[in-house]
Steps between C-alpha positions, in 0.01 A plus 500: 500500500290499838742740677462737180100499528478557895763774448354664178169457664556702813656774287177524273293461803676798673380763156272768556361745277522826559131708642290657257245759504139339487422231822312279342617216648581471870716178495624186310475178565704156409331166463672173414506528159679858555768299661512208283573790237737698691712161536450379100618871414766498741664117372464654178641828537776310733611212240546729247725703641676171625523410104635818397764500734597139410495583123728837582760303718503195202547746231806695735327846433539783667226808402611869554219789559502657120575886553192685409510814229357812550220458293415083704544710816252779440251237423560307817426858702215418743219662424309741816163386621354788302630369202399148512142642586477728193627228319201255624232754472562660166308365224590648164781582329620712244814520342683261701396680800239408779185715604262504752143575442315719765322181589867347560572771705225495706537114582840517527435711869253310642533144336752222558482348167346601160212451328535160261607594153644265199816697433571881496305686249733654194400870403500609144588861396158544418372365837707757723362779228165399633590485911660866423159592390270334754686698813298752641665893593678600851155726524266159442704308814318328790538244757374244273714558163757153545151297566341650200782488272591120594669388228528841250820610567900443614702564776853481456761332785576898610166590521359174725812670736383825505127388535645269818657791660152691469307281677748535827543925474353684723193774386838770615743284281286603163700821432813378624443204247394775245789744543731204472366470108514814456849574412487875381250615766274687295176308689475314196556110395580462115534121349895539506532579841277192610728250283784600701345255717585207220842616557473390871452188447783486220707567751441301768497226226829554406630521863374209601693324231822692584478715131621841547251777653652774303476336106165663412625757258353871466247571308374132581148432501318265713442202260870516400627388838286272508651119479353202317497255793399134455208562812323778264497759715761771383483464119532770263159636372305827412109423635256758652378311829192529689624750742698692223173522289293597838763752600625708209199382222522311180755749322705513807457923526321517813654593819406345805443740821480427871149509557451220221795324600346478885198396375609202361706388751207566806277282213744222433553489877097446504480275266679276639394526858087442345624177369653381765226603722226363276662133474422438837167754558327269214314780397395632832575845654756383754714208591532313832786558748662172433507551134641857589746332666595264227518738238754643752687208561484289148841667371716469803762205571325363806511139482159304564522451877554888553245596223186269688628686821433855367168335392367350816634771737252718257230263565494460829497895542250620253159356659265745295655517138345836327744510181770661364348787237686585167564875621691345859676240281618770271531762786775229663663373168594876462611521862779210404600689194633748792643205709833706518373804619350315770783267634713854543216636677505163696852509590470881582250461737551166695862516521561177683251304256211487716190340343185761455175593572205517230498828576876553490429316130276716373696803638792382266264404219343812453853714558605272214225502230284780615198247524391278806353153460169398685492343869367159312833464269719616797347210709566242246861633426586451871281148542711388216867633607438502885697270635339476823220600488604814730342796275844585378717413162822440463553675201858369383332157414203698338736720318692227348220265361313805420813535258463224340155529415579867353761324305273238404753231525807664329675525840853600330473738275803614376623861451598491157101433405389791730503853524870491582555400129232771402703806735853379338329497187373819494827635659696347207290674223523845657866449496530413140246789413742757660 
C-alpha cells in the first residue's frame, strides 16, 4: 500500500491545469497539509484500485469495451471551446433550447466566468412576446444597445457566432460580410436570406458527428434541419431573436441594407472595446500603459513567468506614464482587426524577417488601416515587445500573441464554424436554386 501512495502521489503531483484568460493569481503554493492531502488522496485512490483488481481476478472476469451506437456516440462528440462557452454563459432557455441575453454576450468576451445565478431562467411564450417587443429598430442602434438591453432579449448559438466573427472583421470586411448574406444580390438582406446562416451551423453539426452533408432536403427551412441535441444548442424551434427583431422588425418585413448593417457592426465593435476600456480606466478618460498592456496580454497563453516579463520590461521603460486614451485604444484594437493585412505587408517588405523601426511600424500601420496611431502608443507597443531594448520589434512574436488576443483565447477555431462554412453554404443554396 506504501509503494501505491508514493507512486499515485507523484502522478497527481505531476497535473497541471491548463492557462486561462484572467491573471489573477501569479502562483500556487503547497504547505504541509497540501501534502499530507496529496498522500491521503493518493493511498486512497491507490487501494482502491488495488481492491478492484483483487475482486476482478477472484471473480475470473474479464470486461470487454461495450460497442457504442450511433446515437451513445454522438453524445460522446467533444464539444468546441465555443460551445462549452455559450453553454456557460447563456442564461435562459426556451423550448429546450439555450439563449444568451445581450448582457451574456457581452460578459462572455471580456469575462472568464459568469455572473452568479441559481439556475438558468425558463422563458414562457408570453415572456419572449414581451423581449420581441422591448427591441428597439436597426434605425434606433448605438454603441450602447447590448448594455442597455441587458437582460431583454435572446441570442441564439448562430447568432453569438456571427456576433464573434464581428468583433474580429475588419471596417473593409463589412461588405464582404454583407454580400456574403446577400444571396440574390439585389443590395438587400431579407429575414430568409439571414437564416441561411442557421443552416451553417446545421451543417457543421452534422459533420462533426459524421451525418451526411447532403440530407437537408429542398424546400427545407432552417428550423427543420435543425437537431434536438442533448447540449441545447441545435433544437428545433420558431422564435424571433434579438438580432432578427433588430434587423428585419417585429413582423419580419423589413429588409436590412448595408449602411444599417455597417452600422451595427462598427457599434457592436464599440461597444465592446468601451467596456473593456472602462474596467480598467475606473471612470477616468484614459488608462495607464501597464493596464494597456494587460488588456493586451490577459487573453494570450503566456504562462506566469513570461506574462510578469512583458510587465516589468514595460516598467522599467515607461518613466513618465501619460495614459492610454479611449480613441488610441480603439484606434489600435482596429489596427489588430487588420493583423493580416499587416503580416503580408511585413513579409513583403523585410524579406529576411528583419525586426522594424517605429517608423517602419507606422509605415505598415497606416498602409494597412488608413489611420496612424500616436508616438505615445507606438512607444509603449515597442517598450512592451522590444526585446532588447534596441528601438526595433520583432514582429513575428508580436504578430502571434497579438493573435491571440484578437481571438480572445479561442486559439483553434475551426473552419466548419467560420466563414468557410458560410462561403460553402451560400455556394450550396445557389446550386439548389438553379
Amino acid at each position: 500500500m506504501a509503494t501505491i501512495s508514493r507512486t499515485s502521489g507523484k502522478i497527481l503531483r505531476k497535473v497541471q491545469f491548463l492557462p486561462i484568460f484572467s491573471r489573477n493569481y501569479s502562483s500556487v503554493k503547497c504547505n504541509k497539509f497540501n501534502k499530507y492531502v496529496w498522500n491521503t488522496c493518493a493511498c486512497a485512490i491507490g487501494g482502491g484500485i488495488l481492491l478492484y483488481a483483487a475482486n476482478v481476478k477472484n471473480r475470473g472476469i474479464v470486461y470487454a469495451l461495450k460497442a457504442k451506437q450511433p446515437e451513445e456516440l454522438m453524445k460522446a462528440v467533444k464539444l468546441t471551446s465555443r460551445e462549452r462557452r455559450f453553454i456557460k454563459f447563456a442564461s435562459v432557455e426556451y423550448g429546450g433550447q439555450l439563449y444568451m441575453t445581450p448582457q451574456d454576450f457581452l460578459e462572455s468576451v471580456v469575462e472568464q466566468e459568469p455572473r452568479p445565478r441559481l439556475k438558468r431562467r425558463v422563458l414562457t411564450t408570453k415572456e419572449i412576446e414581451q423581449l420581441r417587443d422591448q427591441v428597439p429598430p436597426l434605425k434606433k442602434g448605438s454603441s450602447q444597445m447590448f448594455r442597455s438591453m441587458r437582460d431583454r432579449g435572446i441570442i441564439s448559438y448562430t447568432e453569438y457566432l456571427f456576433l464573434l466573427s464581428i468583433l474580429t472583421k475588419p471596417a473593409s470586411g463589412f461588405e464582404i460580410a454583407f454580400n456574403m448574406f446577400d444571396t440574390d444580390g439585389n443590395q438587400r438582406v431579407d429575414k430568409n436570406e439571414f437564416l441561411v446562416m442557421e443552416k451553417i451551423f446545421s451543417y457543421a453539426w452534422k459533420g462533426k458527428r459524421g451525418m451526411n452533408m447532403e440530407e437537408a432536403e429542398e424546400g427545407k427551412g432552417p428550423q427543420e434541419n435543425y437537431i434536438n441535441d442533448d447540449q441545447g444548442l441545435q433544437r428545433r424551434h420558431n422564435v424571433d431573436t434579438l438580432l432578427q427583431v433588430h434587423f428585419f422588425g417585429k413582423k419580419g418585413t423589413n429588409d436590412l441594407k448595408f449602411e444599417g448593417f455597417r452600422q451595427f457592426m462598427e457599434n457592436l465593435q464599440t461597444e465592446v472595446l468601451e467596456l473593456e476600456f472602462h474596467e480598467f480606466a475606473k471612470g477616468h478618460e484614459t488608462i495607464s500603459e501597464v493596464d494597456f498592456a494587460k488588456i493586451l496580454l490577459r487573453y494570450t497563453y503566456l504562462d506566469t513567468d513570461e506574462y510578469d516579463m512583458y510587465l516589468d520590461r514595460l516598467l522599467d521603460r515607461v518613466k513618465d506614464e501619460r495614459g492610454i486614451t479611449f480613441e488610441e485604444f480603439k484606434t489600435f484594437c482596429q489596427f489588430l482587426n487588420n493583423l493580416e493585412d499587416f503580416t503580408i505587408a511585413m513579409r513583403m517588405y523585410t524579406l529576411a524577417d528583419h525586426p522594424i523601426s517605429k517608423e517602419e511600424f507606422q509605415r505598415a500601420v497606416r498602409v494597412c488601416t488608413g489611420q496612424e496611431h500616436s508616438p505615445r502608443l507606438v512607444a509603449t507597443v515597442f517598450a512592451i515587445f522590444d526585446a532588447d531594448g534596441d528601438g526595433r520589434l520583432s514582429y513575428k512574436e508580436f504578430i502571434a500573441i497579438m493573435k491571440d488576443r484578437l481571438h480572445r483565447g479561442f486559439k483553434s477555431y475551426a473552419k466548419n464554424e467560420g466563414w468557410d462554412a458560410f462561403k460553402s453554404c451560400v455556394k450550396q443554396e445557389m446550386k439548389s436554386a438553379v
